[in-house]
Amino acid sequence: MNIHDLQRDFVAYAISIGVDKIGFTTAAPFTELKNRLRRQQELGYQSGFEESDIEKRTEPLQLLEEAQSIVAIAVAYPSRMQNAPVGKKGARRGIFCRASWGVDYHTALRERLALLSAWLEERVEGIRIQSMVDTGALVDRAVAERAGIGWSGKNCSVITPEFGSYVYLGELITNIPFAPDQPMEDECGDCRLCLDVCPTGALIEGGQLNAQRCIAFLTQTKGMLPDEFRSHIGNRLYGCDTCQTVCPKNKGKINWIHEEFQPDPELAKPLLTPLLTISNREFKSRFGHISGSWRGKKPIQRNAILALAHFKEEAAVPDLIVLLQKDERPVIRGTAAWALGKIGGEQAQAALHEAEVMEQDEEVLAEIQKGLQFFY
């Protein structure tokens, strides 16, 4: 088997099936990353969504004993929406982050990785492969960086010259000894825009993120959102793009390339009030195919309530009162109580006083009292 020819043909095939960029690296340990992850763990900066075993995250041979190389792929997604609807008083809208605009990228990249695996299996006897996207043990960004896909920006995103940081990442670990590519030079320079504009100060320094403060993480939590972050959520329903939209390297990177990632404007920027009463079945039917739905409707509804409070949307008060009085979930009742106080008005105040008498849950009662404090 001629590895050089195989690698050349493999790259050509990858491009033909919708892989926008492909790179190769060795299966050597990610030693520097291991030290950084240990430090993150010590500081309590991890989200809790990632693989907890740092050895598995940094030692490819623990995932595939015969591993000799890793194939990294990148697929671009759009940064702009065509025909985006505009919210207005009485019809406010939320927004999903760009990475969740189209079909769930986990599905899209797994399909591509499956095709790549099948292509190799047809040509190489005794091949061993393990593929992963996002939820796998390896750190996608670290693999992509070492494989020459792009450099790791100060905002902790992989930035490519061709598509900016608007790329999905995935990888294949294999026992084929592909020739490794060279990592790219860091091109961030002295720029620190992403650090300066991060709404919650989650970017501690270039390349270091406190995930516990990151809005992208916070929008995916299911509990009551801590007070200090509520005013920073804005109308975000899932994710946050601020550190990407300000990046000079993303200027002009529109990436209208793949039809599957083109957003449905009514899903990417949905009306907020209908989300308050959406059923599980309707939520799954409307949003189930996008990555932003993976935690279910509860976080989205909580964030929609916070967005209505952000807009001080008086037209939503009757709906919020219904949630406060009748919703079975304490997080939704409590968030609605806080939002009613934030929006204000006699109707909201009266509802909060009534709820204060009837409510049994201590956490919700605390939120009702926070809501009432807005009136004094």
XYZ file of N, CA, C and O in Angstrom, residues 88-284:
788
model
N -40.232 42.863 17.235
C -40.784 44.188 17.534
C -41.643 44.091 18.788
O -41.932 42.994 19.268
N -42.050 45.216 19.286
C -42.889 45.245 20.474
C -44.154 44.431 20.231
O -44.837 44.604 19.226
N -44.431 43.533 21.148
C -45.597 42.665 20.986
C -45.286 41.386 20.227
O -46.098 40.458 20.211
N -44.113 41.324 19.598
C -43.707 40.122 18.845
C -42.190 39.996 18.937
O -41.483 39.993 17.933
N -41.713 39.876 20.146
C -40.272 39.778 20.382
C -39.749 38.407 19.953
O -40.465 37.414 20.003
N -38.470 38.394 19.571
C -37.858 37.151 19.098
C -36.579 36.839 19.874
O -35.862 37.737 20.296
N -36.320 35.553 20.018
C -35.059 35.090 20.567
C -34.154 34.653 19.432
O -34.510 34.775 18.255
N -32.974 34.130 19.783
C -32.062 33.680 18.734
C -31.239 32.488 19.218
O -30.831 32.418 20.374
N -31.064 31.544 18.307
C -30.152 30.423 18.507
C -28.803 30.805 17.905
O -28.743 31.508 16.895
N -27.731 30.320 18.505
C -26.405 30.635 17.977
C -26.230 30.020 16.592
O -26.934 29.082 16.201
N -25.272 30.533 15.846
C -25.058 30.128 14.456
C -24.778 28.639 14.310
O -25.183 28.020 13.330
N -24.093 28.055 15.265
C -23.751 26.634 15.186
C -24.979 25.741 15.287
O -24.906 24.541 15.044
N -26.131 26.332 15.642
C -27.367 25.559 15.764
C -28.418 25.990 14.746
O -29.594 25.680 14.907
N -28.003 26.672 13.711
C -28.981 27.168 12.742
C -29.552 26.087 11.823
O -30.711 26.133 11.460
N -28.751 25.163 11.420
C -29.212 24.153 10.475
C -29.402 22.815 11.146
O -29.653 22.714 12.348
N -29.269 21.758 10.352
C -29.400 20.408 10.896
C -28.310 20.174 11.941
O -27.230 20.765 11.872
N -28.597 19.362 12.924
C -27.648 19.077 13.996
C -26.310 18.642 13.404
O -26.218 17.647 12.683
N -25.260 19.388 13.729
C -23.957 19.105 13.138
C -23.401 17.760 13.571
O -22.582 17.162 12.870
N -23.828 17.255 14.726
C -23.386 15.925 15.136
C -23.810 14.897 14.081
O -23.027 14.036 13.688
N -25.047 15.017 13.635
C -25.561 14.109 12.612
C -24.819 14.297 11.301
O -24.395 13.323 10.661
N -24.666 15.558 10.879
C -24.031 15.847 9.588
C -22.582 15.368 9.543
O -22.136 14.780 8.544
N -21.827 15.604 10.615
C -20.423 15.192 10.608
C -20.262 13.690 10.787
O -19.357 13.084 10.213
N -21.147 13.077 11.579
C -21.068 11.623 11.722
C -21.311 10.925 10.397
O -20.688 9.909 10.091
N -22.225 11.485 9.605
C -22.472 10.908 8.280
C -21.220 11.003 7.407
O -20.857 10.053 6.717
N -20.560 12.146 7.441
C -19.339 12.308 6.653
C -18.229 11.384 7.159
O -17.510 10.766 6.374
N -18.092 11.288 8.475
C -17.059 10.423 9.042
C -17.332 8.958 8.740
O -16.395 8.172 8.533
N -18.605 8.580 8.707
C -18.948 7.203 8.357
C -18.563 6.901 6.914
O -18.062 5.805 6.606
N -18.785 7.857 6.019
C -18.401 7.675 4.619
C -16.881 7.588 4.484
O -16.358 6.764 3.718
N -16.182 8.418 5.228
C -14.711 8.376 5.190
C -14.193 7.039 5.720
O -13.256 6.448 5.156
N -14.799 6.559 6.796
C -14.388 5.280 7.359
C -14.624 4.147 6.370
O -13.766 3.271 6.182
N -15.794 4.166 5.724
C -16.120 3.116 4.760
C -15.153 3.144 3.581
O -14.739 2.090 3.075
N -14.787 4.335 3.132
C -13.841 4.476 2.010
C -12.501 3.831 2.367
O -11.909 3.106 1.567
N -12.016 4.097 3.569
C -10.744 3.526 3.998
C -10.842 2.008 4.182
O -9.926 1.262 3.815
N -11.945 1.563 4.756
C -12.117 0.131 5.013
C -12.134 -0.691 3.723
O -11.706 -1.852 3.720
N -12.617 -0.087 2.642
C -12.631 -0.777 1.348
C -11.234 -0.940 0.769
O -10.999 -1.808 -0.076
N -10.312 -0.113 1.231
C -8.989 -0.065 0.601
C -7.848 -0.569 1.483
O -6.758 -0.834 0.977
N -8.072 -0.655 2.766
C -6.977 -1.020 3.670
C -7.385 -2.232 4.515
O -8.316 -2.158 5.318
N -6.665 -3.320 4.334
C -6.939 -4.529 5.102
C -6.420 -4.362 6.527
O -5.350 -3.809 6.763
N -7.221 -4.817 7.475
C -6.813 -4.752 8.878
C -6.885 -3.364 9.484
O -6.288 -3.109 10.534
N -7.629 -2.483 8.839
C -7.723 -1.111 9.338
C -8.525 -1.068 10.636
O -9.475 -1.833 10.832
N -8.126 -0.179 11.528
C -8.878 0.099 12.747
C -9.186 1.593 12.762
O -8.314 2.419 12.500
N -10.429 1.929 13.071
C -10.874 3.330 13.053
C -11.798 3.593 14.231
O -12.619 2.749 14.591
N -11.660 4.764 14.801
C -12.651 5.263 15.753
C -12.924 6.720 15.419
O -11.993 7.519 15.278
N -14.199 7.051 15.259
C -14.555 8.428 14.898
C -15.287 9.093 16.046
O -15.895 8.433 16.890
N -15.229 10.428 16.065
C -15.932 11.168 17.119
C -16.194 12.613 16.692
O -15.434 13.192 15.909
N -17.291 13.151 17.219
C -17.683 14.536 16.984
C -18.166 15.125 18.300
O -19.141 14.636 18.872
N -17.466 16.106 18.813
C -17.915 16.903 19.955
C -18.043 16.107 21.260
O -17.411 16.451 22.248
N -18.866 15.067 21.267
C -19.112 14.333 22.500
C -18.101 13.212 22.719
O -18.188 12.484 23.710
N -17.135 13.041 21.818
C -16.097 12.041 22.001
C -15.099 12.485 23.059
O -15.159 13.597 23.582
N -14.167 11.590 23.374
C -13.221 11.883 24.448
C -12.190 12.943 24.059
O -11.848 13.813 24.857
N -11.684 12.875 22.836
C -10.650 13.823 22.425
C -11.194 15.247 22.351
O -12.387 15.466 22.163
N -10.301 16.204 22.487
C -10.669 17.616 22.369
C -10.555 17.997 20.892
O -9.455 18.099 20.354
N -11.700 18.198 20.252
C -11.722 18.458 18.804
C -10.797 19.597 18.413
O -10.080 19.521 17.416
N -10.819 20.675 19.191
C -10.026 21.857 18.837
C -8.531 21.559 18.881
O -7.773 22.040 18.035
N -8.110 20.780 19.867
C -6.687 20.453 19.984
C -6.227 19.589 18.817
O -5.133 19.785 18.273
N -7.058 18.642 18.417
C -6.730 17.790 17.274
C -6.641 18.627 16.011
O -5.688 18.524 15.231
N -7.651 19.483 15.794
C -7.688 20.313 14.583
C -6.480 21.245 14.523
O -5.886 21.448 13.453
N -6.109 21.795 15.665
C -4.967 22.709 15.702
C -3.678 21.982 15.327
O -2.903 22.452 14.492
N -3.457 20.814 15.905
C -2.225 20.080 15.626
C -2.206 19.519 14.200
O -1.137 19.291 13.629
N -3.393 19.316 13.617
C -3.483 18.777 12.257
C -3.457 19.870 11.192
O -3.622 19.589 10.007
N -3.269 21.127 11.615
C -3.128 22.203 10.653
C -4.420 22.740 10.077
O -4.417 23.460 9.074
N -5.557 22.430 10.722
C -6.845 22.961 10.253
C -6.910 24.466 10.467
O -7.423 25.224 9.645
N -6.402 24.920 11.570
C -6.400 26.343 11.915
C -5.614 26.523 13.200
O -5.037 25.570 13.723
N -5.588 27.732 13.713
C -4.920 27.967 14.994
C -5.976 28.183 16.069
O -7.128 28.517 15.784
N -5.581 27.996 17.301
C -6.500 28.166 18.418
C -6.503 29.628 18.831
O -5.503 30.152 19.322
N -7.632 30.297 18.616
C -7.732 31.722 18.904
C -7.846 32.010 20.392
O -8.049 31.120 21.211
N -7.718 33.276 20.723
C -7.851 33.676 22.121
C -9.254 33.406 22.656
O -9.456 33.316 23.866
N -10.227 33.283 21.742
C -11.592 32.976 22.151
C -11.832 31.474 22.291
O -12.972 31.041 22.439
N -10.743 30.692 22.217
C -10.791 29.233 22.368
C -11.456 28.526 21.194
O -11.789 27.344 21.298
N -11.662 29.224 20.096
C -12.169 28.609 18.880
C -11.021 28.366 17.910
O -10.042 29.122 17.900
N -11.144 27.327 17.091
C -10.189 27.118 16.012
C -10.544 28.069 14.880
O -11.690 28.094 14.411
N -9.580 28.861 14.452
C -9.800 29.856 13.404
C -9.090 29.398 12.136
O -7.882 29.142 12.152
N -9.831 29.277 11.060
C -9.255 28.881 9.777
C -9.145 30.096 8.871
O -10.002 30.990 8.929
N -8.126 30.156 8.023
C -8.013 31.289 7.093
C -9.185 31.354 6.120
O -9.617 32.441 5.726
N -9.715 30.187 5.745
C -10.755 30.141 4.713
C -12.157 30.467 5.233
O -12.938 31.144 4.564
N -12.492 29.970 6.423
C -13.870 30.051 6.917
C -13.989 30.743 8.271
O -15.069 30.761 8.858
N -12.904 31.332 8.746
C -12.925 31.898 10.081
C -13.107 30.797 11.111
O -12.668 29.660 10.920
N -13.779 31.133 12.205
C -14.015 30.130 13.251
C -15.365 29.444 13.097
O -15.752 28.628 13.949
N -16.076 29.757 12.015
C -17.386 29.153 11.799
C -17.236 27.781 11.138
O -17.603 27.566 9.981
N -16.679 26.832 11.899
C -16.487 25.471 11.396
C -16.849 24.461 12.482
O -16.588 24.672 13.666
N -17.455 23.367 12.040
C -17.663 22.208 12.900
C -16.452 21.303 12.751
O -15.863 21.208 11.674
N -16.107 20.605 13.838
C -14.901 19.783 13.838
C -15.222 18.339 14.204
O -16.121 18.064 15.001
N -14.474 17.421 13.620
C -14.587 16.013 13.951
C -13.277 15.323 13.634
O -12.392 15.924 13.006
N -13.130 14.056 14.043
C -11.879 13.370 13.783
C -12.051 11.855 13.718
O -13.024 11.300 14.238
N -11.081 11.235 13.071
C -10.953 9.783 13.002
C -9.597 9.396 13.584
O -8.573 9.948 13.165
N -9.584 8.474 14.518
C -8.326 7.882 14.967
C -8.151 6.588 14.186
O -9.097 5.803 14.053
N -6.972 6.352 13.659
C -6.761 5.165 12.834
C -5.358 4.592 13.014
O -4.450 5.282 13.497
N -5.206 3.331 12.627
C -3.890 2.697 12.687
C -3.101 2.875 11.387
O -2.033 2.293 11.219
N -3.621 3.683 10.461
C -2.881 3.994 9.234
C -1.869 5.099 9.542
O -2.236 6.145 10.101
N -0.603 4.925 9.167
C 0.415 5.948 9.469
C 0.435 7.080 8.442
O 1.394 7.242 7.687
N -0.631 7.887 8.436
C -0.680 9.020 7.508
C 0.425 10.022 7.844
O 0.812 10.179 9.013
N 0.882 10.732 6.816
C 1.882 11.781 7.027
C 1.220 12.975 7.717
O 0.181 13.460 7.254
N 1.789 13.463 8.817
C 1.171 14.577 9.533
C 1.356 15.915 8.827
O 2.362 16.132 8.143
N 0.368 16.786 9.001
C 0.472 18.159 8.496
C 1.102 19.035 9.568
O 1.144 18.681 10.748
N 1.546 20.206 9.146
C 2.165 21.152 10.065
C 1.107 22.055 10.698
O 0.224 22.556 10.000
N 1.187 22.278 11.999
C 0.273 23.247 12.626
C 0.483 24.638 12.049
O 1.566 24.969 11.569
N -0.570 25.447 12.115
C -0.493 26.820 11.620
C 0.056 27.749 12.695
O -0.061 27.478 13.897
N 0.614 28.844 12.255
C 1.058 29.886 13.189
C -0.158 30.635 13.734
O -1.126 30.881 13.009
N -0.082 31.013 14.988
C -1.138 31.818 15.606
C -1.148 33.199 14.954
O -0.120 33.865 14.863
N -2.324 33.630 14.486
C -2.433 34.931 13.819
C -3.256 35.946 14.607
O -3.650 36.980 14.074
N -3.523 35.659 15.866
C -4.297 36.612 16.674
C -3.485 37.865 17.012
O -4.058 38.952 17.178
N -2.180 37.696 17.144
C -1.338 38.850 17.453
C -1.721 39.517 18.758
O -2.015 38.857 19.757
N -1.749 40.854 18.741
C -2.071 41.613 19.946
C -3.572 41.840 20.123
O -3.990 42.450 21.112
N -4.371 41.389 19.171
C -5.821 41.604 19.244
C -6.401 40.937 20.486
O -6.057 39.799 20.806
N -7.298 41.639 21.164
C -7.959 41.075 22.337
C -9.442 41.465 22.366
O -10.054 41.576 23.438
N -10.012 41.694 21.204
C -11.414 42.087 21.140
C -12.325 41.071 21.828
O -13.241 41.434 22.562
N -12.094 39.784 21.561
C -12.957 38.761 22.143
C -12.893 38.783 23.666
O -13.912 38.596 24.349
N -11.706 39.022 24.202
C -11.555 39.074 25.655
C -12.288 40.272 26.239
O -12.924 40.186 27.299
N -12.220 41.383 25.541
C -12.786 42.629 26.062
C -14.313 42.666 26.010
O -14.936 43.351 26.824
N -14.916 41.956 25.046
C -16.370 42.067 24.883
C -17.142 40.888 25.460
O -18.374 40.915 25.466
N -16.460 39.869 25.951
C -17.171 38.722 26.524
C -18.137 39.228 27.593
O -17.717 39.862 28.574
N -19.439 38.987 27.435
C -20.438 39.612 28.324
C -20.276 39.289 29.803
O -20.613 40.107 30.652
N -19.761 38.116 30.114
C -19.681 37.695 31.519
C -18.253 37.552 32.017
O -18.037 37.074 33.135
N -17.275 37.939 31.192
C -15.883 37.780 31.590
C -15.453 36.330 31.651
O -14.536 35.969 32.404
N -16.093 35.484 30.858
C -15.770 34.050 30.864
C -14.396 33.771 30.272
O -13.735 32.801 30.653
N -13.969 34.623 29.328
C -12.634 34.476 28.762
C -11.644 35.136 29.716
O -11.506 36.356 29.755
N -10.979 34.306 30.497
C -10.092 34.798 31.545
C -8.858 35.462 30.937
O -8.440 36.539 31.325
N -8.292 34.772 29.946
C -7.168 35.288 29.175
C -7.157 34.529 27.864
O -7.963 33.614 27.657
N -6.285 34.906 26.957
C -6.253 34.243 25.664
C -6.107 32.742 25.798
O -5.142 32.255 26.375
N -7.087 32.002 25.279
C -7.024 30.547 25.322
C -7.501 29.917 26.612
O -7.479 28.692 26.751
N -7.953 30.721 27.573
C -8.464 30.156 28.831
C -9.887 30.628 29.068
O -10.156 31.824 29.157
N -10.789 29.650 29.164
C -12.211 29.925 29.324
C -12.720 29.322 30.621
O -12.463 28.154 30.922
N -13.449 30.121 31.390
C -14.188 29.595 32.538
C -15.578 29.244 32.031
O -16.445 30.104 31.923
N -15.771 27.968 31.713
C -17.037 27.538 31.112
C -18.226 27.825 32.011
O -19.343 28.022 31.536
N -17.997 27.868 33.334
C -19.096 28.112 34.263
C -19.683 29.515 34.111
O -20.808 29.766 34.551
N -18.931 30.420 33.486
C -19.414 31.784 33.274
C -19.799 32.042 31.814
O -20.296 33.124 31.486
N -19.555 31.090 30.951
C -19.791 31.282 29.516
C -21.284 31.198 29.201
O -21.961 30.233 29.580
N -21.801 32.186 28.492
C -23.228 32.202 28.168
C -23.619 30.976 27.344
O -24.716 30.424 27.509
N -22.730 30.528 26.464
C -23.032 29.335 25.679
C -23.332 28.149 26.593
O -24.230 27.346 26.313
N -22.593 28.034 27.695
C -22.859 26.977 28.680
C -24.098 27.295 29.499
O -24.969 26.437 29.704
N -24.200 28.518 29.972
C -25.304 28.888 30.858
C -26.666 28.689 30.201
O -27.631 28.297 30.873
N -26.760 28.939 28.904
C -28.051 28.763 28.222
C -28.456 27.300 28.142
O -29.619 26.992 27.844
N -27.514 26.387 28.417
C -27.823 24.954 28.341
C -28.097 24.330 29.708
O -28.452 23.155 29.787
N -27.942 25.102 30.768
C -28.221 24.575 32.097
C -29.732 24.499 32.312
O -30.511 25.184 31.637
N -30.127 23.669 33.255
C -31.561 23.447 33.467
C -32.108 24.071 34.742
O -33.314 24.113 34.947
N -31.229 24.554 35.601
C -31.685 25.117 36.860
C -31.994 26.599 36.756
O -32.050 27.174 35.669
N -32.204 27.210 37.907
C -32.427 28.653 37.946
C -31.119 29.345 37.562
O -30.063 29.027 38.113
N -31.187 30.270 36.654
C -29.966 30.951 36.254
C -29.518 31.894 37.371
O -30.320 32.656 37.899
N -28.238 31.836 37.754
C -27.752 32.744 38.806
C -28.029 34.206 38.470
O -27.959 34.619 37.311
N -28.327 34.980 39.492
C -28.729 36.374 39.316
C -27.751 37.181 38.470
O -28.156 37.983 37.621
N -26.453 36.987 38.708
C -25.466 37.851 38.061
C -25.435 37.708 36.546
O -24.933 38.582 35.847
N -25.987 36.614 36.026
C -25.926 36.389 34.587
C -27.205 36.767 33.849
O -27.222 36.823 32.626
N -28.287 37.006 34.575
C -29.579 37.188 33.920
C -29.620 38.403 32.994
O -30.227 38.358 31.932
N -28.963 39.451 33.384
C -28.996 40.658 32.550
C -28.089 40.537 31.332
O -28.139 41.372 30.427
N -27.250 39.494 31.297
C -26.321 39.318 30.174
C -26.846 38.374 29.105
O -26.278 38.301 28.013
N -27.898 37.650 29.411
C -28.418 36.661 28.459
C -29.029 37.334 27.235
O -28.934 36.842 26.110
N -29.648 38.492 27.449
C -30.296 39.176 26.324
C -31.421 38.322 25.766
O -32.243 37.799 26.514
N -31.454 38.152 24.451
C -32.497 37.318 23.850
C -31.929 35.999 23.336
O -32.488 35.357 22.465
N -30.797 35.583 23.895
C -30.183 34.317 23.488
C -30.965 33.133 24.064
O -31.141 33.024 25.270
N -31.382 32.245 23.198
C -32.083 31.041 23.621
C -31.135 29.866 23.773
O -31.358 28.974 24.587
N -30.086 29.869 22.969
C -29.117 28.778 23.014
C -27.808 29.280 22.430
O -27.767 29.745 21.298
N -26.749 29.192 23.229
C -25.427 29.554 22.740
C -25.175 31.051 22.737
O -26.038 31.862 23.089
N -23.950 31.395 22.352
C -23.532 32.792 22.277
C -22.457 32.916 21.214
O -21.531 32.104 21.160
N -22.566 33.931 20.376
C -21.623 34.133 19.275
C -20.758 35.375 19.435
O -19.991 35.710 18.532
N -20.866 36.072 20.550
C -20.214 37.375 20.687
C -18.716 37.319 20.396
O -18.180 38.151 19.659
N -18.016 36.327 20.952
C -16.565 36.285 20.765
C -16.176 35.906 19.337
O -15.023 36.063 18.938
N -17.150 35.415 18.562
C -16.879 35.126 17.159
C -17.238 36.324 16.268
O -16.505 36.654 15.337
N -18.340 36.972 16.564
C -18.790 38.062 15.698
C -17.864 39.271 15.752
O -17.792 40.047 14.791
N -17.148 39.438 16.858
C -16.225 40.579 16.948
C -14.842 40.260 16.377
O -14.026 41.164 16.201
N -14.590 38.990 16.088
C -13.254 38.583 15.640
C -12.947 39.108 14.238
O -13.689 38.824 13.291
N -11.873 39.863 14.063
C -11.523 40.389 12.732
C -11.298 39.287 11.693
O -11.516 39.505 10.506
N -10.877 38.115 12.146
C -10.623 37.013 11.225
C -11.914 36.427 10.656
O -11.891 35.676 9.678
N -13.046 36.790 11.245
C -14.334 36.312 10.743
C -14.995 37.308 9.792
O -16.065 37.021 9.238
N -14.403 38.471 9.629
C -14.967 39.483 8.756
C -15.076 38.956 7.326
O -14.098 38.468 6.746
N -16.270 39.017 6.773
C -16.492 38.583 5.401
C -16.647 37.087 5.221
O -16.842 36.611 4.097
N -16.583 36.323 6.305
C -16.730 34.866 6.223
C -18.214 34.512 6.369
O -18.714 34.303 7.471
N -18.925 34.454 5.255
C -20.366 34.200 5.279
C -20.667 32.703 5.239
O -21.569 32.213 5.900
N -19.930 31.964 4.422
C -19.991 30.494 4.390
C -21.358 29.925 4.003
O -21.831 28.955 4.615
N -21.989 30.495 2.997
C -23.216 29.876 2.472
C -22.800 28.754 1.525
O -22.811 28.890 0.305
N -22.428 27.619 2.096
C -21.841 26.526 1.324
C -22.740 25.298 1.304
O -23.024 24.743 0.242
N -23.201 24.884 2.487
C -23.956 23.638 2.603
C -25.428 23.926 2.883
O -25.761 24.587 3.872
N -26.289 23.402 2.047
C -27.729 23.625 2.173
C -28.249 23.147 3.531
O -29.149 23.760 4.120
N -27.701 22.056 4.038
C -28.203 21.471 5.282
C -28.018 22.387 6.496
O -28.688 22.224 7.516
N -27.095 23.351 6.385
C -26.843 24.261 7.503
C -27.509 25.624 7.320
O -27.362 26.500 8.182
N -28.196 25.810 6.210
C -28.921 27.057 6.018
C -30.096 27.098 6.999
O -30.867 26.149 7.097
N -30.251 28.177 7.738
C -31.278 28.198 8.780
C -32.678 28.480 8.240
O -32.856 29.184 7.246
N -33.649 27.918 8.924
C -35.034 28.347 8.774
C -35.164 29.569 9.682
O -35.046 29.439 10.907
N -35.373 30.755 9.126
C -35.375 31.969 9.955
C -36.353 31.911 11.132
O -36.075 32.460 12.197
N -37.481 31.240 10.939
C -38.481 31.174 12.009
C -38.064 30.235 13.137
O -38.623 30.292 14.227
N -37.112 29.375 12.865
C -36.572 28.510 13.913
C -35.326 29.125 14.545
O -35.101 29.012 15.745
N -34.503 29.756 13.733
C -33.273 30.368 14.238
C -33.567 31.616 15.069
O -32.834 31.929 16.013
N -34.636 32.349 14.692
C -35.052 33.537 15.449
C -36.544 33.435 15.753
O -37.358 34.189 15.225
N -36.929 32.506 16.615
C -38.359 32.269 16.839
C -39.010 33.332 17.714
O -38.354 33.995 18.519
N -40.321 33.479 17.542
C -41.092 34.328 18.444
C -40.999 33.757 19.859
O -41.046 32.535 20.063
N -40.854 34.620 20.834
C -40.633 34.169 22.205
C -41.889 33.668 22.906
O -41.862 32.601 23.532
N -42.962 34.413 22.812
C -44.151 34.070 23.598
C -44.694 32.678 23.291
O -45.044 31.940 24.224
N -44.780 32.247 22.028
C -45.267 30.886 21.777
C -44.409 29.797 22.412
O -44.903 28.690 22.671
N -43.135 30.092 22.668
C -42.268 29.095 23.289
C -42.678 28.796 24.729
O -42.372 27.728 25.266
N -43.386 29.723 25.363
C -43.752 29.549 26.763
C -44.711 28.393 26.975
O -44.733 27.776 28.045
N -45.513 28.095 25.970
C -46.548 27.070 26.120
C -46.383 25.928 25.127
O -47.289 25.111 24.972
N -45.258 25.842 24.452
C -45.051 24.798 23.449
C -45.041 23.420 24.122
O -44.468 23.237 25.190
N -45.707 22.460 23.510
C -45.756 21.109 24.068
C -44.468 20.358 23.750
O -43.705 20.759 22.862
N -44.234 19.278 24.455
C -43.057 18.461 24.178
C -43.073 17.948 22.742
O -42.040 17.939 22.065
N -44.230 17.510 22.299
C -44.344 16.971 20.944
C -44.048 18.041 19.902
O -43.313 17.802 18.939
N -44.615 19.229 20.084
C -44.381 20.303 19.112
C -42.930 20.767 19.154
O -42.339 21.054 18.105
N -42.343 20.822 20.348
C -40.939 21.228 20.451
C -40.050 20.253 19.687
O -39.171 20.660 18.923
N -40.303 18.972 19.877
C -39.498 17.959 19.192
C -39.709 18.020 17.695
O -38.774 17.878 16.904
